Amino acid sequence: MLEHDDIQGLVFSGYARQRFARYWFVKLPATGAAAWLSRMLVRVTSGGPSEHGAERRCNLAFSVTGLEALGLPEAALRTFPAAFLRGMAAPERSRLFGDHGDSAPERWDFGGTEAGRVDALVLAYAPTADALDEESDLIEDGFERFGCEAHVEDAYLAEDFRDHLGFVDARSNPRLQSLWPPRKKNRYDLAVPAGEFVLGYRNADGHVTPRPRAPWRASTRSLPHRVDARRALDLGRNGTFVAVRKLAQDVAGFWRFAERHASSLWPAARTDDAQRLAEHLVGRRQDGAPLVPPPAGARVAAAGDFPALNRFGYRDSDGAASLCPFGAHVRRANPRDSLGDSAAPSLKAVRKHRLIRRGRLYGPLFERAAPDAAERGLLFMALCADLERQFEFVHAAWLDNPKFGGLTHERDPLIGVPARDETERTETFSLAASPFRRQVTLERFVRVRGGAYLFMPGLRALAYLAEG
Ligand code: HEM
């Protein structure tokens, strides 16, 4: 069974009741980092039942430089996976994500250079702006006392949970299943073995994902489980990896693009053609409903019924992609049953590449009726047990793959990675528009402004790290 009390709460919940959030990307001091963490421990909230009623939530994660600052020895650091050790701004990762030009790490607000180094990420969530300020005072007091420097980002969920483009977000997140295979099986269920997200449990392959170890210390008060005969401790158990990306969106540009192209796509013009095109680019309706019908015999989804809105596949209902384009953001990000020759192996393979998304908006909410030029976007956050197999795979092999699903020269229409050089053809987006399939030339609406890979330890592991 999952040890909820030892797992940070963000793994289980997007904190929908705590709409206001503040993120600190922290540079820890050369000395005293462990003492700072020790003081922070009481603030960290878990996913245990005792925390369910908590008004405020706080979670913590560390990069490799942060773990170093906390005194974790080199041999222990080497037990972490390569992607985490290299970091999101490493040159090979920039090539993988297309982070160049105005998205290059040198231009990021955090995480891209030594000046913007991220050792730790402190996340605070509260139901009101005042409650968030109170929590922030306590957290910032600790920064001051221990000499931490921080880059701050305010993030929030809109009241109706829509993103800047007007789409209801975070409809589709996997459901953690500690017993695998689940007793009640639904082919299109979002259940995924817990080990895909929390270290120390079985993953979709039936294995326990390798996890970092730390040396045994005589002083250790809170022992994570021992994993081997050398008395190394299981530092990874109940932890998860976090990928953060600050994605600035040109929302006004997105709607100008949709309005310009929509008028030429469908013969019978409708007033909502721009919205119709936007929904095809995303692959869902703005209210979160899928573009494809639910499988035959499935319970009809009630409005707001998240799991029901997610029990669908593409193979039987839309194999030719006439309802939801092959290149639509959600069809790329989670191809469900549509990979390869049959549904079952596809669903099984896709289960190994799922993400828990905990992104929030930054910048003022965009009003389509009154567009402005303010900076806004998504503080994207994904949690997973294996950064390479999950986050990097979804980004590079599905979203940013020009040959995805039999397409050529197409890339994800939302994250919009720019061409790497002039020899690359302009990207298009194909959609089934009556009477013929049509293509629109994509533009770019997103610029990367920050990023980091972090490890969010379990609570006992945090206590261990605080011993320095
Ligand atoms: C500014 C950039 C982005 C925007 C505006 C955006 C927007 C959306 C929207 C509107 C949805 C549908 C609602 C939902 O299921 O939550 C969605 C789903 C999703 N997105 Fe994004 N997204 C962005 C970036 C990313 C990135 C960088 C990734 C991963 C690397 C990603 C992965 C996913 C996944 C996995 C889903 C769920 C698909 C499903 O299960 O059907 N998104 N996104």
Coordinates of C-alpha atoms and ligand atoms in Angstrom, one line a residue:
M1 CA 0.0 0.0 0.0
L2 CA 1.1 3.6 -0.7
E3 CA 2.5 5.4 2.4
H4 CA 0.4 8.5 1.9
D5 CA 1.8 10.1 5.1
D6 CA 5.3 10.0 3.7
I7 CA 4.5 11.2 0.2
Q8 CA 4.3 15.0 -0.5
G9 CA 0.7 16.0 -1.1
L10 CA 1.2 17.4 -4.6
V11 CA 1.5 13.8 -5.9
F12 CA -2.1 13.2 -5.0
S13 CA -3.8 16.5 -5.5
G14 CA -3.6 19.6 -7.7
Y15 CA -4.9 21.6 -4.7
A16 CA -7.9 22.9 -6.5
R17 CA -9.2 24.5 -3.3
Q18 CA -5.9 26.3 -2.8
R19 CA -6.2 28.4 -6.0
F20 CA -3.4 30.9 -5.1
A21 CA 0.2 29.7 -5.2
R22 CA 3.7 31.1 -5.0
Y23 CA 6.8 29.3 -6.2
W24 CA 10.3 30.2 -5.0
F25 CA 13.3 29.0 -7.1
V26 CA 15.9 29.1 -4.4
K27 CA 19.7 29.4 -4.3
L28 CA 20.8 27.8 -1.0
P29 CA 23.6 29.3 1.1
A30 CA 27.1 27.7 1.0
T31 CA 26.6 26.8 4.7
G32 CA 23.5 26.3 6.7
A33 CA 21.3 24.8 3.9
A34 CA 20.4 21.8 6.1
A35 CA 19.5 24.0 9.0
W36 CA 17.2 26.0 6.7
L37 CA 15.6 22.7 5.6
S38 CA 15.2 21.6 9.2
R39 CA 13.2 24.7 9.9
M40 CA 11.1 24.2 6.8
L41 CA 10.1 20.6 7.6
V42 CA 7.0 21.5 9.7
R43 CA 5.6 23.4 6.8
V44 CA 5.7 20.5 4.3
T45 CA 2.3 18.8 3.8
S46 CA 1.9 15.2 2.9
G47 CA -0.9 13.3 1.1
G48 CA -1.9 11.6 4.4
P49 CA -5.5 11.7 5.7
S50 CA -4.5 14.1 8.5
E51 CA -3.6 16.8 5.9
H52 CA -6.8 16.5 3.9
G53 CA -8.5 19.4 5.8
A54 CA -5.3 21.6 5.8
E55 CA -6.0 25.1 4.6
R56 CA -2.4 25.8 3.3
R57 CA -0.1 23.4 1.5
C58 CA 3.6 23.5 1.1
N59 CA 5.9 21.2 -0.9
L60 CA 9.6 21.1 -1.5
A61 CA 11.9 19.8 -4.1
F62 CA 15.7 19.9 -4.8
S63 CA 17.9 19.9 -7.8
V64 CA 21.3 18.1 -7.9
T65 CA 23.1 21.3 -6.7
G66 CA 20.6 21.6 -3.9
L67 CA 21.3 18.0 -2.7
E68 CA 25.0 18.8 -2.9
A69 CA 24.4 22.0 -0.8
L70 CA 22.6 19.7 1.7
G71 CA 25.7 17.7 2.1
L72 CA 24.8 14.6 0.1
P73 CA 28.1 12.9 -0.8
E74 CA 29.2 12.5 -4.4
A75 CA 28.7 8.7 -4.3
A76 CA 25.0 9.2 -3.3
L77 CA 24.5 11.8 -6.0
R78 CA 25.7 9.3 -8.5
T79 CA 22.8 7.0 -7.7
F80 CA 20.4 9.6 -9.2
P81 CA 19.4 9.2 -12.9
A82 CA 21.4 10.9 -15.6
A83 CA 18.7 13.3 -16.8
F84 CA 18.3 14.7 -13.2
L85 CA 22.1 15.0 -12.8
R86 CA 22.5 16.8 -16.1
G87 CA 19.6 19.1 -15.6
M88 CA 17.1 20.6 -18.0
A89 CA 19.5 23.3 -19.3
A90 CA 22.2 20.8 -20.3
P91 CA 23.1 21.3 -24.1
E92 CA 21.8 17.8 -25.1
R93 CA 18.5 18.6 -23.3
S94 CA 18.2 21.9 -25.1
R95 CA 18.6 20.1 -28.4
L96 CA 16.0 17.6 -27.3
F97 CA 13.5 20.3 -26.3
G98 CA 14.3 22.8 -29.1
D99 CA 15.4 25.3 -26.4
H100 CA 17.3 27.7 -28.7
G101 CA 17.0 31.2 -30.0
D102 CA 14.7 33.2 -27.7
S103 CA 14.0 30.0 -25.7
A104 CA 17.6 29.3 -25.0
P105 CA 18.5 28.7 -21.3
E106 CA 20.8 31.8 -21.3
R107 CA 17.7 33.9 -21.5
W108 CA 15.7 32.1 -18.9
D109 CA 14.4 33.8 -15.7
F110 CA 15.6 30.8 -13.7
G111 CA 17.3 27.5 -14.1
G112 CA 19.3 28.3 -17.3
T113 CA 22.6 29.7 -16.0
E114 CA 24.7 29.8 -12.8
A115 CA 23.2 33.3 -12.1
G116 CA 19.7 31.7 -12.1
R117 CA 20.8 28.5 -10.4
V118 CA 17.9 26.6 -8.8
D119 CA 18.9 24.5 -5.8
A120 CA 15.5 24.1 -4.3
L121 CA 11.9 24.8 -5.3
V122 CA 9.5 25.8 -2.5
L123 CA 5.8 25.6 -3.5
A124 CA 3.1 27.3 -1.3
Y125 CA -0.6 27.0 -1.9
A126 CA -3.5 28.8 -0.2
P127 CA -7.3 29.4 -0.7
T128 CA -7.0 33.2 -0.5
A129 CA -4.4 35.8 -1.5
D130 CA -4.2 36.9 2.2
A131 CA -3.5 33.3 3.4
L132 CA -0.8 32.9 0.8
D133 CA 0.8 36.2 1.9
E134 CA 0.8 34.9 5.5
E135 CA 2.4 31.6 4.5
S136 CA 4.9 33.5 2.3
D137 CA 6.0 35.7 5.2
L138 CA 6.9 32.6 7.2
I139 CA 8.8 31.1 4.3
E140 CA 10.6 34.3 3.3
D141 CA 11.6 34.9 6.9
G142 CA 13.5 31.5 6.8
F143 CA 15.2 32.6 3.5
E144 CA 16.4 35.8 5.2
R145 CA 17.6 34.1 8.3
F146 CA 19.6 31.5 6.5
G147 CA 20.9 33.6 3.6
C148 CA 18.9 32.0 0.8
E149 CA 18.3 33.9 -2.5
A150 CA 15.0 33.3 -4.4
H151 CA 13.4 34.1 -7.7
V152 CA 9.6 34.3 -7.0
E153 CA 6.7 33.4 -9.4
D154 CA 3.1 33.8 -8.5
A155 CA 0.8 31.1 -10.0
Y156 CA -2.9 30.4 -9.8
L157 CA -5.8 28.4 -11.0
A158 CA -8.6 30.5 -12.6
E159 CA -12.0 30.2 -10.8
D160 CA -13.4 28.1 -13.6
F161 CA -10.1 26.2 -14.0
R162 CA -9.6 27.5 -17.5
D163 CA -6.2 28.3 -19.0
H164 CA -5.3 31.5 -20.8
L165 CA -6.6 30.0 -24.1
G166 CA -10.0 29.4 -22.4
F167 CA -9.7 25.6 -22.1
V168 CA -10.6 23.8 -18.9
D169 CA -7.2 22.4 -17.9
A170 CA -5.9 19.3 -16.1
R171 CA -8.9 17.2 -17.1
S172 CA -6.8 14.2 -17.8
N173 CA -4.4 13.1 -15.0
P174 CA -3.6 9.5 -14.2
R175 CA -5.1 7.8 -11.2
L176 CA -2.5 6.2 -9.0
Q177 CA -3.2 2.5 -8.3
S178 CA -1.1 0.8 -5.6
L179 CA -2.5 -2.7 -6.4
W180 CA -1.7 -3.7 -10.0
P181 CA -3.5 -4.9 -12.0
P182 CA -6.6 -3.2 -10.6
R183 CA -9.5 -5.4 -9.5
K184 CA -12.1 -3.4 -11.4
K185 CA -10.8 -3.1 -14.9
N186 CA -12.0 -0.6 -17.5
R187 CA -10.0 -0.6 -20.7
Y188 CA -10.1 3.2 -20.9
D189 CA -9.6 3.9 -17.2
L190 CA -6.8 6.3 -16.3
A191 CA -5.5 4.0 -13.6
V192 CA -1.7 3.7 -13.7
P193 CA 0.5 1.7 -11.3
A194 CA 1.8 4.0 -8.5
G195 CA 5.4 3.1 -9.3
E196 CA 5.1 5.2 -12.5
F197 CA 5.0 8.3 -10.2
V198 CA 6.2 7.4 -6.7
L199 CA 9.6 5.7 -6.3
G200 CA 9.6 2.4 -4.4
Y201 CA 6.5 0.8 -5.9
R202 CA 5.8 -1.4 -8.9
N203 CA 5.7 0.4 -12.3
A204 CA 3.9 -0.5 -15.5
D205 CA 6.6 -3.1 -16.3
G206 CA 6.1 -4.8 -12.9
H207 CA 9.5 -3.6 -11.7
V208 CA 10.4 -1.2 -8.9
T209 CA 12.0 1.8 -10.7
P210 CA 15.7 2.2 -9.6
R211 CA 15.9 4.8 -6.9
P212 CA 18.7 6.9 -5.3
R213 CA 20.5 5.7 -2.1
A214 CA 22.2 7.6 0.7
P215 CA 24.8 6.5 3.2
W216 CA 23.7 5.3 6.6
R217 CA 24.5 7.7 9.4
A218 CA 24.6 6.9 13.1
S219 CA 22.8 10.1 13.8
T220 CA 19.9 9.4 11.5
R221 CA 16.7 9.8 13.5
S222 CA 14.3 9.1 10.7
L223 CA 15.5 6.2 8.7
P224 CA 14.3 5.7 5.2
H225 CA 14.3 1.9 4.5
R226 CA 17.6 0.2 4.0
V227 CA 18.1 -1.2 0.6
D228 CA 21.2 -3.2 0.7
A229 CA 23.7 -5.1 2.7
R230 CA 26.0 -2.0 2.8
R231 CA 23.4 -0.4 4.9
A232 CA 22.7 2.3 2.3
L233 CA 19.4 4.0 2.8
D234 CA 16.5 4.2 0.4
L235 CA 16.5 7.9 -0.2
G236 CA 14.2 7.6 -3.2
R237 CA 11.3 5.8 -1.5
N238 CA 8.1 7.9 -1.7
G239 CA 9.8 10.5 -3.8
T240 CA 9.1 11.7 -7.3
F241 CA 10.8 13.7 -10.0
V242 CA 9.5 17.1 -11.1
A243 CA 10.0 18.8 -14.5
V244 CA 9.1 22.6 -14.4
R245 CA 9.0 24.8 -17.5
K246 CA 7.9 28.4 -17.6
L247 CA 6.1 28.8 -20.9
A248 CA 5.2 32.3 -22.0
Q249 CA 2.2 32.3 -24.3
D250 CA 1.3 34.8 -27.0
V251 CA -2.4 34.3 -26.4
A252 CA -3.5 37.3 -28.5
G253 CA -1.3 35.9 -31.4
F254 CA -2.9 32.5 -31.0
W255 CA -6.4 33.9 -31.4
R256 CA -5.4 36.2 -34.3
F257 CA -4.0 33.1 -36.0
A258 CA -7.1 31.1 -35.3
E259 CA -9.4 33.9 -36.7
R260 CA -7.2 34.3 -39.8
H261 CA -7.2 30.6 -40.8
A262 CA -10.7 29.6 -39.6
S263 CA -12.5 31.6 -42.2
S264 CA -10.9 29.5 -45.0
L265 CA -11.3 26.1 -43.5
W266 CA -15.0 25.4 -43.5
P267 CA -17.3 26.3 -46.4
A268 CA -20.2 27.3 -44.3
A269 CA -18.9 30.0 -42.0
R270 CA -19.9 30.0 -38.4
T271 CA -19.3 32.7 -35.8
D272 CA -17.3 30.3 -33.6
D273 CA -15.0 29.1 -36.4
A274 CA -11.9 30.4 -34.6
Q275 CA -12.9 28.5 -31.5
R276 CA -13.6 25.5 -33.6
L277 CA -10.0 25.6 -35.0
A278 CA -8.6 26.2 -31.5
E279 CA -10.5 23.1 -30.3
H280 CA -9.0 21.1 -33.1
L281 CA -5.5 22.3 -32.2
V282 CA -6.0 21.3 -28.6
G283 CA -8.0 18.2 -29.3
R284 CA -10.8 18.9 -26.7
R285 CA -13.7 21.3 -26.5
Q286 CA -13.1 24.4 -24.4
D287 CA -15.3 23.0 -21.7
G288 CA -13.1 19.9 -21.5
A289 CA -15.3 17.5 -23.4
P290 CA -13.4 15.2 -25.8
L291 CA -13.8 15.7 -29.6
V292 CA -14.6 12.0 -30.0
P293 CA -17.7 10.2 -28.6
P294 CA -17.3 7.8 -25.6
P295 CA -16.9 4.1 -26.4
A296 CA -20.1 2.2 -27.1
G297 CA -21.9 1.3 -23.9
A298 CA -19.9 3.7 -21.7
R299 CA -21.7 5.7 -19.1
V300 CA -22.6 9.2 -20.5
A301 CA -20.3 11.7 -18.8
A302 CA -22.0 14.2 -16.5
A303 CA -20.6 17.7 -16.7
G304 CA -17.6 18.0 -14.5
D305 CA -17.2 14.3 -14.2
F306 CA -13.4 14.2 -14.8
P307 CA -12.9 10.4 -15.0
A308 CA -15.9 9.9 -17.2
L309 CA -14.7 12.6 -19.6
N310 CA -11.5 10.6 -19.9
R311 CA -12.8 7.1 -20.6
F312 CA -12.3 7.2 -24.3
G313 CA -10.0 6.0 -27.0
Y314 CA -9.4 7.0 -30.6
R315 CA -9.1 3.8 -32.5
D316 CA -12.8 2.7 -32.9
S317 CA -14.4 6.1 -32.7
D318 CA -12.0 8.1 -34.8
G319 CA -9.3 5.9 -36.5
A320 CA -9.1 8.3 -39.5
A321 CA -8.8 11.4 -37.2
S322 CA -11.8 13.1 -38.8
L323 CA -13.0 14.3 -35.4
C324 CA -9.7 14.8 -33.5
P325 CA -6.7 15.5 -35.7
F326 CA -3.7 13.1 -35.3
G327 CA -1.5 16.2 -34.5
A328 CA -3.9 17.7 -31.9
H329 CA -2.1 18.4 -28.6
V330 CA -4.0 15.9 -26.4
R331 CA -3.8 13.2 -29.1
R332 CA -0.1 13.5 -29.2
A333 CA 0.3 13.9 -25.5
N334 CA -1.7 10.8 -24.8
P335 CA -2.4 8.7 -27.9
R336 CA -4.4 6.2 -25.7
D337 CA -5.4 3.1 -27.8
S338 CA -4.3 4.5 -31.2
L339 CA -0.6 3.4 -31.5
G340 CA 0.4 0.4 -33.6
D341 CA -2.0 -2.3 -34.8
S342 CA -4.3 -2.9 -31.9
A343 CA -5.7 -1.2 -28.8
A344 CA -4.5 -3.4 -26.0
P345 CA -0.7 -3.1 -26.7
S346 CA -1.1 0.6 -27.3
L347 CA -2.9 1.2 -24.0
K348 CA -0.2 -0.9 -22.3
A349 CA 2.7 1.1 -23.9
V350 CA 1.1 4.5 -23.3
R351 CA 0.8 3.7 -19.6
K352 CA 4.7 3.9 -19.4
H353 CA 4.6 7.5 -20.6
R354 CA 2.1 9.2 -18.4
L355 CA 2.6 12.4 -16.4
I356 CA 0.9 13.9 -13.4
R357 CA 0.4 17.5 -14.5
R358 CA 0.3 20.2 -11.8
G359 CA 0.8 23.3 -14.0
R360 CA -0.7 26.7 -13.1
L361 CA -1.2 30.0 -14.8
Y362 CA 1.0 33.1 -14.3
G363 CA 0.3 36.6 -15.5
P364 CA -3.2 38.2 -15.7
L365 CA -6.0 36.0 -17.1
F366 CA -6.4 36.7 -20.9
E367 CA -9.7 38.2 -22.0
R368 CA -10.4 37.5 -25.6
A369 CA -12.8 40.5 -25.8
A370 CA -10.1 42.8 -24.5
P371 CA -6.7 41.5 -25.6
D372 CA -3.6 43.1 -24.1
A373 CA 0.2 42.6 -24.4
A374 CA 0.9 41.6 -20.7
E375 CA 3.2 38.7 -20.2
R376 CA 1.4 35.5 -19.2
G377 CA 1.6 31.8 -19.6
L378 CA 1.8 28.4 -18.0
L379 CA 4.1 27.4 -15.2
F380 CA 4.1 23.8 -16.5
M381 CA 4.9 21.1 -13.9
A382 CA 5.0 17.4 -14.5
L383 CA 5.6 14.7 -11.8
C384 CA 6.9 11.2 -12.8
A385 CA 9.2 8.4 -11.6
D386 CA 11.5 8.5 -14.7
L387 CA 12.2 11.9 -16.4
E388 CA 13.6 10.3 -19.5
R389 CA 10.9 7.6 -20.1
Q390 CA 8.0 9.9 -19.2
F391 CA 8.5 13.6 -19.4
E392 CA 11.3 13.7 -22.1
F393 CA 9.7 10.9 -24.1
V394 CA 6.3 12.7 -24.2
H395 CA 7.9 15.9 -25.2
A396 CA 10.3 14.6 -27.8
A397 CA 8.8 11.4 -29.2
W398 CA 5.2 12.5 -29.3
L399 CA 4.6 16.2 -29.0
D400 CA 7.7 17.4 -30.9
N401 CA 8.0 14.5 -33.3
P402 CA 7.4 15.6 -37.0
K403 CA 6.6 12.0 -37.9
F404 CA 4.1 11.3 -35.2
G405 CA 1.1 9.2 -36.1
G406 CA 2.0 9.0 -39.8
L407 CA 2.3 12.8 -40.1
T408 CA 5.2 14.6 -41.8
H409 CA 6.6 18.0 -41.0
E410 CA 4.1 18.6 -38.2
R411 CA 4.8 19.4 -34.6
D412 CA 2.6 20.0 -31.5
P413 CA 0.5 23.1 -32.2
L414 CA 0.6 24.4 -28.6
I415 CA 4.1 24.0 -27.4
G416 CA 5.3 25.0 -30.9
V417 CA 9.0 24.2 -30.9
P418 CA 10.6 26.4 -33.7
A419 CA 12.5 24.9 -36.6
R420 CA 16.1 24.1 -35.6
D421 CA 17.6 25.7 -38.7
E422 CA 16.7 27.0 -42.1
T423 CA 16.8 23.5 -43.8
E424 CA 13.8 22.4 -41.7
R425 CA 10.5 22.7 -43.5
T426 CA 7.8 25.0 -42.1
E427 CA 5.5 23.1 -39.8
T428 CA 1.9 22.5 -40.8
F429 CA -1.1 21.2 -39.0
S430 CA -3.6 18.9 -40.8
L431 CA -7.2 18.7 -40.0
A432 CA -10.2 17.1 -41.5
A433 CA -12.2 20.1 -42.8
S434 CA -15.1 19.5 -45.1
P435 CA -15.0 18.7 -48.0
F436 CA -11.2 18.1 -48.0
R437 CA -8.5 17.6 -45.4
R438 CA -6.8 21.0 -45.0
Q439 CA -3.5 22.2 -43.8
V440 CA -2.7 25.4 -42.0
T441 CA 0.9 26.7 -41.5
L442 CA 1.7 26.8 -37.8
E443 CA 3.0 29.8 -36.0
R444 CA 4.7 29.8 -32.7
F445 CA 2.9 31.0 -29.6
V446 CA 5.1 29.8 -26.8
R447 CA 8.6 30.9 -25.6
V448 CA 10.4 29.0 -22.8
R449 CA 11.3 31.4 -20.0
G450 CA 12.7 29.0 -17.3
G451 CA 13.1 25.4 -16.4
A452 CA 14.5 22.8 -14.0
Y453 CA 14.5 19.2 -13.0
L454 CA 14.0 18.5 -9.3
F455 CA 13.5 15.7 -6.9
M456 CA 10.6 15.9 -4.5
P457 CA 11.6 13.5 -1.6
G458 CA 9.3 11.7 0.8
L459 CA 9.0 13.3 4.2
R460 CA 11.3 10.9 6.0
A461 CA 13.9 11.5 3.3
L462 CA 13.5 15.2 3.8
A463 CA 14.2 14.7 7.5
Y464 CA 17.3 12.7 6.6
L465 CA 18.5 15.5 4.3
A466 CA 17.9 18.1 7.0
E467 CA 20.4 16.3 9.2
G468 CA 23.1 17.6 6.8
Ligands
HEM1 C1 1.7 26.4 -23.0 C2 1.8 25.1 -23.2 C3 0.6 24.2 -23.0 C4 -0.7 24.4 -23.0 C5 -1.4 25.7 -23.3 C6 -1.4 23.1 -22.8 C7 -2.7 22.9 -22.7 C8 -3.3 21.7 -22.6 C9 -4.8 21.5 -22.6 C10 -5.8 22.6 -22.8 C11 -5.0 20.2 -22.4 C12 -6.4 19.5 -22.3 C13 -7.0 19.5 -21.0 C14 -6.4 18.5 -20.0 O1 -6.5 17.3 -20.3 O2 -5.8 19.0 -19.1 C15 -3.7 19.6 -22.2 C16 -3.5 18.2 -22.0 C17 -2.3 17.6 -21.8 N1 -1.1 18.2 -22.0 FE1 -0.7 20.2 -22.3 N2 -0.4 22.1 -22.6 C18 0.8 22.7 -22.7 C19 2.1 22.1 -22.6 C20 2.3 20.8 -22.4 C21 3.6 20.2 -22.2 C22 4.9 20.9 -22.3 C23 3.3 18.8 -22.0 C24 4.3 17.7 -21.8 C25 5.6 17.6 -22.0 C26 1.9 18.6 -22.0 C27 1.3 17.4 -21.8 C28 -0.1 17.3 -21.7 C29 -0.7 16.0 -21.4 C30 0.0 14.7 -21.0 C31 -2.1 16.2 -21.5 C32 -3.2 15.2 -21.2 C33 -3.6 14.5 -22.5 C34 -4.7 13.4 -22.2 O3 -4.5 12.6 -21.3 O4 -5.6 13.3 -23.0 N3 1.3 19.8 -22.2 N4 -2.7 20.5 -22.3

